[in-house]
Amino acid sequence: MNRPADPAADPVTALKRDNAQFLWHPMAHPKAMKTEGQRPDIIARGEGCWVWDIDGHKLLDGVAGLWSSNLGHSCRPVRDAIMAQLDELPFFNTFRGTTHPRAIELSRAIVELMRDDGVAAVMFSNGGSDAVEGALKLARQFHKLRGDNDRHKFIAMRQGYHGVHFGGMSVNGNSNFRRPYEPLLPGVFHIDSPWLYRNAYTDDETKLGEIVAAQLEREIVFQGPDTVAAFIAEPIQGAGGVIVPPPNFWPRVREVCSRHGVLLIADEVVTGFGRGGAMFGTRLWGVQADLWCLAKGISSGYVPLGATAISHNVADVFEADTSGAASVAHGYTYSAHPVAAAAAIATLKILVADDIPGLVARRSPAFQQRLRGLEQRVPFVGNVRGKGYMLGVEMVADRARKTPLPKTSDIPARVARAAYRRGLMVRVSGPNLILSPPLVISEAELDFLCSTLEAAFDEVAAA
Ligand SMILES: Cc1ncc(COP(=O)(O)O)c(C=O)c1O
């Protein structure tokens, strides 16, 4: 039974106690909150690219909240847009029959931003999982509208992450997120990830791109092309360990999907809005998707927002319908929440005016190259990989044999703690450390990030 809170406890102690007692966290065992050494860090304040925990430690935010706070934590124009919107209209819905100015303005801003990508319209939601769910549902509806009633299957990639709703979870390529909630959506199939460091085929990047794209084609043919609705993938796999595909992979995937009438869904929840060094991840690979899933950086994490961007070839089929079947039977109370939309409009203006993707493209190669040096520096670092401001450091038990760390290894957590003590927040995901700093990080801050991470690795290696 819950014990009554101790009114005499100081505010910091009271918050820690209440967190352990009352709050279940995403992706965590509830008991961990009560276990010394596993309790979460309570982040109380943010300014620029820095955050402070409740005990007063100052940390460089190496994860941008969670791939989200791309403009840092004190972007005045975004904050002002939010405050103005709260004064003007805190909430109204966008279901059939009503809407509000910010939803309309943001839809136009996104379509203009993505005009060259072939985008015709956008459908809003509250986050990345929602954006994925919307894309999967529109994909099925698109085929039904064309009379392709059997095209209901989805193909996705191992190591992929597409959020936590039943659809997104079913296309996820990591069993940790799937097993507790099975059975999942039927008719979902997975191909390999074009993962250069760990694959069964080749060390040659171009060949790997060909092999995995051919695997996609074989899977489509095996399932029967007339049964496959869409292939969904991240332009760079993020949560799976920052897996950057070979440059030929997405162009080949685009060809394969087009040849078989399969829609291509780009899950750009992480890569969208500049993180990879281009405004969108699909632009990095020179392709256009049919549907894009957007969230996180869309509002720089200030207020939750998701969006599914819809290409002309999908939108045209919906708009040509005269039967009523194209009515979108999907949406959330808070789709295009006015405060979130205001934050996103302000965010997009800055991304474009300051050419933030260009900034990332210019600054990130030195960042990537410096941290790649960890492969030589640290005996238990197997592979450092990334693009733009997405970087993964994979730790191994034996570098020569690429032997994975045992699941119980505490090495990644020890490195993360060492970095934390030295003033850098990083994220552990399995055997990987993941870095995704705010896109506005300065060169001096990047230097601090790299030297702190190197020192943290040195400390653990020496121990
Ligand atoms: C590629 C990708 N898709 C979808 C999601 C789910 O987004 P959300 O956590 O906002 O629901 C994430 C979250 O990290 C993601 O990385």
Coordinates of C-alpha atoms and ligand atoms in Angstrom, one line a residue:
M1 CA 0.0 0.0 0.0
N2 CA 1.2 3.5 -0.7
R3 CA 2.5 5.2 2.4
P4 CA 1.5 8.8 3.0
A5 CA 4.1 11.3 1.9
D6 CA 6.4 12.7 4.6
P7 CA 5.5 16.4 4.8
A8 CA 8.8 17.1 6.6
A9 CA 11.0 15.9 3.6
D10 CA 12.8 18.6 1.7
P11 CA 11.5 19.3 -1.9
V12 CA 14.3 17.4 -3.6
T13 CA 13.9 14.3 -1.4
A14 CA 10.2 14.5 -1.7
L15 CA 10.3 14.5 -5.5
K16 CA 12.7 11.5 -5.6
R17 CA 10.5 9.6 -3.1
D18 CA 7.3 10.5 -5.0
N19 CA 8.9 9.4 -8.3
A20 CA 9.7 6.0 -6.8
Q21 CA 6.2 5.7 -5.4
F22 CA 3.8 7.1 -7.9
L23 CA 5.3 7.2 -11.4
W24 CA 5.8 4.4 -13.9
H25 CA 8.3 5.4 -16.6
P26 CA 8.3 4.4 -20.3
M27 CA 10.7 1.6 -21.2
A28 CA 11.6 0.9 -17.5
H29 CA 10.8 -1.7 -14.9
P30 CA 8.6 0.0 -12.2
K31 CA 10.8 -1.4 -9.5
A32 CA 13.9 0.3 -11.0
M33 CA 12.5 3.5 -9.7
K34 CA 12.9 2.2 -6.2
T35 CA 16.4 0.7 -6.8
E36 CA 19.5 2.6 -5.9
G37 CA 21.6 3.2 -9.0
Q38 CA 18.7 2.7 -11.4
R39 CA 16.6 5.7 -10.5
P40 CA 16.1 8.2 -13.2
D41 CA 17.9 11.6 -13.3
I42 CA 15.3 14.3 -12.6
I43 CA 16.0 17.1 -15.0
A44 CA 14.6 20.3 -13.6
R45 CA 15.8 23.2 -15.8
G46 CA 17.1 23.8 -19.3
E47 CA 18.9 26.7 -21.0
G48 CA 20.4 26.6 -24.5
C49 CA 22.0 23.2 -25.0
W50 CA 22.3 22.6 -21.3
V51 CA 20.1 21.1 -18.6
W52 CA 20.4 21.0 -14.8
D53 CA 19.3 18.1 -12.7
I54 CA 17.4 18.5 -9.5
D55 CA 20.6 18.1 -7.4
G56 CA 22.1 21.1 -9.3
H57 CA 24.4 19.2 -11.7
K58 CA 24.9 21.1 -15.0
L59 CA 24.9 18.8 -18.1
L60 CA 25.4 19.4 -21.8
D61 CA 22.3 17.8 -23.4
G62 CA 23.9 15.2 -25.7
V63 CA 20.5 13.7 -26.5
A64 CA 18.3 16.8 -27.2
G65 CA 15.7 15.7 -24.8
L66 CA 15.1 12.6 -26.9
W67 CA 16.2 13.5 -30.4
S68 CA 13.7 16.4 -30.1
S69 CA 15.0 19.7 -28.6
N70 CA 16.7 20.6 -31.9
L71 CA 16.7 24.4 -31.1
G72 CA 17.8 23.9 -27.5
H73 CA 15.9 24.6 -24.4
S74 CA 15.4 28.4 -24.5
C75 CA 14.5 29.4 -28.0
R76 CA 12.8 32.7 -27.4
P77 CA 10.7 32.8 -30.7
V78 CA 9.2 29.4 -30.0
R79 CA 8.5 30.2 -26.4
D80 CA 6.9 33.5 -27.5
A81 CA 4.7 31.8 -30.1
I82 CA 3.5 29.4 -27.5
M83 CA 2.7 32.1 -25.0
A84 CA 0.8 34.2 -27.6
Q85 CA -1.2 31.1 -28.7
L86 CA -2.2 30.4 -25.1
D87 CA -3.5 34.0 -24.9
E88 CA -5.3 33.7 -28.2
L89 CA -6.8 30.2 -28.2
P90 CA -5.4 27.4 -26.0
F91 CA -7.4 24.7 -27.7
F92 CA -9.9 23.8 -30.3
N93 CA -10.3 20.7 -32.3
T94 CA -9.7 20.1 -36.1
F95 CA -12.3 17.3 -36.6
R96 CA -14.8 17.7 -39.4
G97 CA -16.6 20.9 -39.1
T98 CA -14.0 23.0 -37.2
T99 CA -10.4 24.0 -37.4
H100 CA -8.2 27.0 -36.3
P101 CA -5.7 29.3 -38.0
R102 CA -2.5 27.7 -36.7
A103 CA -3.4 24.3 -38.0
I104 CA -4.0 25.8 -41.5
E105 CA -0.9 27.9 -41.4
L106 CA 1.3 25.0 -40.3
S107 CA -0.1 22.7 -43.0
R108 CA 0.8 25.2 -45.6
A109 CA 4.3 25.7 -44.1
I110 CA 5.0 22.0 -44.2
V111 CA 3.6 21.5 -47.7
E112 CA 5.7 24.4 -49.0
L113 CA 8.7 23.1 -47.2
M114 CA 8.2 19.7 -48.8
R115 CA 6.9 20.8 -52.2
D116 CA 10.1 19.5 -53.9
D117 CA 9.6 16.2 -52.1
G118 CA 6.2 15.8 -53.9
V119 CA 4.1 16.5 -50.8
A120 CA 0.5 17.6 -51.3
A121 CA -1.0 17.7 -47.8
V122 CA -0.5 16.8 -44.2
M123 CA -2.5 15.1 -41.4
F124 CA -1.6 16.0 -37.8
S125 CA -1.4 14.0 -34.6
N126 CA 0.4 14.2 -31.3
G127 CA 3.7 12.4 -31.7
G128 CA 5.8 9.9 -33.6
S129 CA 3.8 6.8 -32.8
D130 CA 0.7 8.6 -34.0
A131 CA 2.4 9.7 -37.2
V132 CA 3.3 6.1 -38.0
E133 CA -0.2 4.8 -37.2
G134 CA -1.7 7.5 -39.5
A135 CA 0.7 6.5 -42.3
L136 CA 0.0 2.7 -42.0
K137 CA -3.8 3.4 -42.0
L138 CA -3.7 5.8 -45.0
A139 CA -1.6 3.2 -46.9
R140 CA -4.3 0.5 -46.5
Q141 CA -7.1 2.9 -47.3
F142 CA -5.2 4.1 -50.4
H143 CA -5.2 0.6 -51.8
K144 CA -8.8 0.0 -50.9
L145 CA -9.8 3.1 -52.7
R146 CA -8.1 1.8 -55.8
G147 CA -9.9 -1.5 -55.5
D148 CA -6.8 -3.4 -54.3
N149 CA -8.6 -4.8 -51.4
D150 CA -6.0 -7.5 -50.6
R151 CA -3.1 -5.1 -50.2
H152 CA -3.0 -5.0 -46.4
K153 CA 0.5 -6.4 -45.5
F154 CA 3.4 -4.4 -44.3
I155 CA 7.1 -5.0 -44.7
A156 CA 9.7 -3.4 -42.4
M157 CA 13.3 -3.8 -41.3
R158 CA 14.9 -5.5 -38.4
Q159 CA 16.4 -3.0 -35.9
G160 CA 13.8 -0.5 -37.0
Y161 CA 11.8 1.5 -34.4
H162 CA 8.4 2.9 -35.2
G163 CA 6.9 3.7 -31.9
V164 CA 4.6 1.9 -29.5
H165 CA 1.1 1.7 -31.0
F166 CA -0.1 -1.7 -32.1
G167 CA 0.7 -0.9 -35.8
G168 CA 4.0 0.7 -35.1
M169 CA 4.9 -1.9 -32.6
S170 CA 4.1 -4.6 -35.2
V171 CA 6.5 -3.1 -37.7
N172 CA 9.2 -2.6 -35.1
G173 CA 12.3 -4.7 -35.7
N174 CA 13.3 -5.3 -32.1
S175 CA 11.7 -8.0 -30.1
N176 CA 12.1 -6.2 -26.8
F177 CA 9.2 -3.9 -27.8
R178 CA 7.1 -6.7 -29.3
R179 CA 7.2 -9.7 -27.0
P180 CA 5.3 -8.3 -24.0
Y181 CA 2.3 -7.3 -26.1
E182 CA 2.1 -10.1 -28.7
P183 CA 0.1 -11.1 -30.6
L184 CA 0.6 -8.1 -32.9
L185 CA -0.9 -7.1 -36.2
P186 CA -1.0 -10.0 -38.6
G187 CA 0.6 -9.7 -42.1
V188 CA 3.8 -7.9 -41.1
F189 CA 7.1 -9.2 -42.3
H190 CA 10.7 -8.1 -41.8
I191 CA 13.8 -8.0 -43.9
D192 CA 17.4 -7.5 -42.7
S193 CA 18.8 -4.1 -42.0
P194 CA 21.5 -3.0 -44.3
W195 CA 23.9 -2.9 -41.4
L196 CA 27.5 -2.8 -42.5
Y197 CA 29.0 -3.7 -39.1
R198 CA 26.8 -6.7 -38.5
N199 CA 25.4 -8.6 -41.5
A200 CA 25.6 -12.1 -42.8
Y201 CA 26.6 -11.1 -46.4
T202 CA 29.4 -8.7 -47.1
D203 CA 31.8 -5.9 -46.0
D204 CA 31.1 -4.1 -49.2
E205 CA 28.7 -1.3 -48.7
T206 CA 27.3 -1.1 -52.2
K207 CA 26.9 -4.9 -52.4
L208 CA 25.1 -4.8 -49.1
G209 CA 22.7 -2.1 -50.4
E210 CA 21.9 -4.3 -53.4
I211 CA 21.5 -7.5 -51.4
V212 CA 19.0 -6.1 -48.8
A213 CA 17.0 -4.2 -51.5
A214 CA 16.9 -7.5 -53.4
Q215 CA 15.7 -9.2 -50.2
L216 CA 12.8 -6.6 -50.1
E217 CA 11.9 -7.5 -53.6
R218 CA 12.0 -11.2 -53.0
E219 CA 9.8 -10.7 -49.9
I220 CA 7.2 -8.7 -51.9
V221 CA 7.2 -11.3 -54.6
F222 CA 6.9 -14.1 -52.1
Q223 CA 4.0 -12.5 -50.3
G224 CA 2.4 -11.6 -53.6
P225 CA 2.7 -8.0 -54.6
D226 CA -1.0 -7.6 -54.7
T227 CA -1.1 -8.3 -50.9
V228 CA 1.6 -5.8 -49.8
A229 CA 0.4 -2.3 -48.8
A230 CA 3.7 -0.6 -47.8
F231 CA 7.3 -0.9 -46.9
I232 CA 8.2 1.3 -43.9
A233 CA 11.7 2.3 -42.8
E234 CA 13.7 5.0 -41.1
P235 CA 16.1 6.8 -43.5
I236 CA 18.7 6.2 -40.8
Q237 CA 17.8 3.7 -38.1
G238 CA 18.0 5.6 -34.8
A239 CA 16.9 3.8 -31.7
G240 CA 18.2 0.5 -33.3
G241 CA 21.7 1.9 -32.9
V242 CA 22.2 4.6 -35.5
I243 CA 22.5 2.4 -38.5
V244 CA 23.3 4.4 -41.7
P245 CA 22.3 2.5 -44.8
P246 CA 24.6 2.4 -47.9
P247 CA 24.0 5.3 -50.3
N248 CA 22.5 3.0 -53.0
F249 CA 20.0 1.4 -50.6
W250 CA 17.1 3.9 -50.6
P251 CA 17.2 4.5 -54.3
R252 CA 17.0 0.8 -54.9
V253 CA 14.2 0.4 -52.4
R254 CA 12.3 3.2 -54.1
E255 CA 12.6 1.4 -57.5
V256 CA 11.5 -1.9 -55.9
C257 CA 8.4 -0.4 -54.2
S258 CA 7.4 1.5 -57.4
R259 CA 7.8 -1.6 -59.5
H260 CA 5.4 -3.5 -57.3
G261 CA 2.9 -0.8 -56.5
V262 CA 4.0 -0.9 -52.8
L263 CA 3.9 2.4 -51.0
L264 CA 7.1 3.7 -49.4
I265 CA 6.7 5.1 -45.9
A266 CA 9.7 7.1 -44.6
D267 CA 9.6 7.2 -40.8
E268 CA 11.4 10.6 -40.4
V269 CA 10.4 11.0 -36.7
V270 CA 14.1 11.4 -35.9
T271 CA 15.7 12.3 -39.3
G272 CA 13.1 15.0 -40.2
F273 CA 13.9 18.7 -39.8
G274 CA 17.6 18.6 -40.2
R275 CA 19.1 16.0 -37.8
G276 CA 20.9 14.1 -40.6
G277 CA 22.3 17.2 -42.2
A278 CA 19.4 17.6 -44.8
M279 CA 15.9 18.9 -44.0
F280 CA 14.6 15.3 -44.4
G281 CA 16.4 12.0 -44.4
T282 CA 14.9 11.0 -47.7
R283 CA 16.7 14.0 -49.3
L284 CA 20.0 12.5 -48.0
W285 CA 19.4 9.5 -50.2
G286 CA 17.8 11.5 -53.1
V287 CA 14.4 9.8 -53.0
Q288 CA 10.8 10.7 -52.5
A289 CA 8.6 8.6 -50.2
D290 CA 4.8 8.3 -50.6
L291 CA 4.1 9.0 -46.9
W292 CA 6.4 10.6 -44.3
C293 CA 6.1 10.3 -40.5
L294 CA 7.1 13.5 -38.7
A295 CA 7.3 14.5 -35.1
K296 CA 10.0 15.5 -32.5
G297 CA 12.0 18.2 -34.3
I298 CA 8.8 19.5 -35.9
S299 CA 8.2 21.6 -32.8
S300 CA 11.7 21.3 -31.4
G301 CA 10.1 19.2 -28.6
Y302 CA 8.5 22.3 -27.0
V303 CA 5.0 20.8 -27.3
P304 CA 4.0 17.3 -28.5
L305 CA 3.1 17.2 -32.2
G306 CA 3.1 14.6 -35.0
A307 CA 2.3 14.7 -38.7
T308 CA 1.9 12.4 -41.6
A309 CA 2.9 14.1 -44.9
I310 CA 1.1 12.8 -47.9
S311 CA 2.5 12.7 -51.4
H312 CA 0.5 13.8 -54.5
N313 CA 0.1 10.3 -55.8
V314 CA -1.6 9.2 -52.5
A315 CA -3.6 12.4 -52.1
D316 CA -4.8 12.3 -55.7
V317 CA -6.5 8.9 -55.1
F318 CA -8.2 10.1 -51.9
E319 CA -9.4 13.3 -53.6
A320 CA -10.7 11.5 -56.7
D321 CA -13.1 9.4 -54.6
T322 CA -16.7 10.3 -54.9
S323 CA -18.2 7.4 -52.9
G324 CA -17.3 8.7 -49.4
A325 CA -14.8 5.8 -48.8
A326 CA -11.9 8.3 -48.7
S327 CA -13.2 9.9 -45.5
V328 CA -10.3 9.7 -43.1
A329 CA -11.7 7.7 -40.1
H330 CA -8.7 8.6 -38.0
G331 CA -7.6 11.5 -35.8
Y332 CA -7.1 12.6 -32.3
T333 CA -8.7 15.2 -30.0
Y334 CA -5.4 17.0 -30.0
S335 CA -4.4 16.6 -33.6
A336 CA -2.9 19.9 -34.6
H337 CA -3.2 21.3 -31.1
P338 CA -3.0 25.1 -31.5
V339 CA -0.2 25.5 -29.0
A340 CA 1.8 22.8 -30.7
A341 CA 1.1 24.2 -34.1
A342 CA 2.2 27.6 -33.0
A343 CA 5.5 26.1 -31.7
A344 CA 6.0 24.2 -34.9
I345 CA 5.4 27.3 -37.1
A346 CA 8.0 29.2 -35.1
T347 CA 10.4 26.2 -35.3
L348 CA 10.1 25.8 -39.0
K349 CA 10.8 29.5 -39.6
I350 CA 14.0 29.3 -37.7
L351 CA 15.1 26.0 -39.4
V352 CA 14.7 27.7 -42.8
A353 CA 15.9 31.2 -42.0
D354 CA 19.0 30.0 -40.2
D355 CA 19.5 27.0 -42.6
I356 CA 19.9 24.7 -39.6
P357 CA 20.2 21.6 -41.8
G358 CA 23.1 23.3 -43.6
L359 CA 24.7 24.1 -40.3
V360 CA 24.5 20.4 -39.3
A361 CA 25.9 19.4 -42.7
R362 CA 28.9 21.7 -42.2
R363 CA 29.7 21.0 -38.6
S364 CA 28.9 17.3 -38.2
P365 CA 31.6 15.7 -40.3
A366 CA 34.3 16.9 -37.8
F367 CA 32.2 15.6 -34.9
Q368 CA 31.7 12.3 -36.5
Q369 CA 35.3 11.9 -37.4
R370 CA 36.6 12.8 -34.0
L371 CA 34.3 10.4 -32.1
R372 CA 35.2 7.7 -34.7
G373 CA 38.6 7.8 -33.0
L374 CA 37.0 6.0 -30.0
E375 CA 37.4 2.8 -32.1
Q376 CA 41.2 3.1 -31.8
R377 CA 41.2 4.6 -28.4
V378 CA 39.0 2.2 -26.4
P379 CA 39.5 -1.6 -26.5
F380 CA 35.8 -2.3 -25.9
V381 CA 34.4 0.0 -28.6
G382 CA 33.6 -2.1 -31.7
N383 CA 32.0 0.4 -34.0
V384 CA 31.3 4.1 -34.1
R385 CA 28.8 5.2 -36.8
G386 CA 26.5 8.0 -37.7
K387 CA 25.6 10.9 -39.9
G388 CA 24.8 14.5 -39.1
Y389 CA 24.0 14.8 -35.4
M390 CA 23.1 11.1 -35.0
L391 CA 25.9 9.0 -33.6
G392 CA 26.0 5.5 -32.1
V393 CA 28.9 3.9 -30.2
E394 CA 28.6 0.1 -30.1
M395 CA 30.5 -1.6 -27.4
V396 CA 31.6 -5.2 -27.7
A397 CA 33.2 -8.0 -25.6
D398 CA 35.8 -8.8 -28.2
R399 CA 36.7 -6.2 -30.9
A400 CA 38.5 -8.6 -33.3
R401 CA 35.6 -11.0 -33.3
K402 CA 32.9 -8.4 -32.9
T403 CA 31.5 -10.5 -30.0
P404 CA 28.5 -8.7 -28.7
L405 CA 28.5 -7.5 -25.1
P406 CA 26.5 -9.8 -22.8
K407 CA 23.1 -8.4 -22.2
T408 CA 23.9 -8.1 -18.5
S409 CA 27.1 -6.0 -19.1
D410 CA 27.1 -2.8 -17.1
I411 CA 29.8 -1.2 -19.3
P412 CA 27.5 1.1 -21.3
A413 CA 25.8 2.3 -18.1
R414 CA 29.2 2.9 -16.5
V415 CA 30.4 5.0 -19.4
A416 CA 27.1 7.0 -19.4
R417 CA 27.5 7.6 -15.6
A418 CA 31.1 8.7 -16.0
A419 CA 30.0 11.1 -18.7
Y420 CA 27.2 12.4 -16.5
R421 CA 29.5 13.0 -13.6
R422 CA 31.7 15.0 -16.0
G423 CA 28.7 17.1 -17.2
L424 CA 27.4 15.3 -20.3
M425 CA 24.1 13.6 -20.8
V426 CA 24.2 10.6 -23.2
R427 CA 21.7 7.8 -23.8
V428 CA 22.2 4.0 -23.4
S429 CA 20.4 1.8 -25.8
G430 CA 21.4 -1.9 -25.4
P431 CA 25.2 -2.1 -26.2
N432 CA 25.1 1.4 -27.7
L433 CA 25.6 4.9 -26.5
I434 CA 23.6 7.2 -28.6
L435 CA 24.3 10.9 -29.1
S436 CA 21.9 13.3 -30.7
P437 CA 22.7 16.8 -29.5
P438 CA 20.6 19.9 -30.3
L439 CA 21.2 21.0 -33.9
V440 CA 22.2 24.5 -32.6
I441 CA 25.0 23.2 -30.5
S442 CA 28.1 25.5 -30.8
E443 CA 31.6 24.3 -31.8
A444 CA 32.9 24.9 -28.3
E445 CA 30.0 22.8 -26.9
L446 CA 30.7 20.1 -29.5
D447 CA 34.3 20.1 -28.4
F448 CA 33.2 19.7 -24.7
L449 CA 30.9 16.9 -25.7
C450 CA 33.7 15.0 -27.5
S451 CA 36.4 15.5 -24.8
T452 CA 34.0 14.6 -22.0
L453 CA 32.9 11.4 -23.8
E454 CA 36.5 10.5 -24.5
A455 CA 37.4 11.0 -20.8
A456 CA 34.4 8.9 -19.7
F457 CA 35.5 6.1 -22.0
D458 CA 39.1 6.4 -20.8
E459 CA 37.9 6.2 -17.2
V460 CA 36.0 3.0 -17.7
A461 CA 38.7 1.5 -19.9
A462 CA 41.3 2.2 -17.1
A463 CA 39.0 0.6 -14.6
Ligands
LIG1 C1 11.8 6.5 -35.9 C2 10.8 6.7 -34.9 N1 9.5 6.5 -35.1 C3 8.5 6.7 -34.2 C4 8.9 7.0 -32.9 C5 7.8 7.2 -31.9 O1 7.7 8.5 -31.5 P1 6.9 8.9 -30.2 O2 7.8 8.4 -29.1 O3 6.8 10.4 -30.3 O4 5.6 8.3 -30.2 C6 10.2 7.2 -32.6 C7 10.6 7.6 -31.2 O5 11.8 7.7 -30.9 C8 11.2 7.0 -33.6 O6 12.5 7.2 -33.3

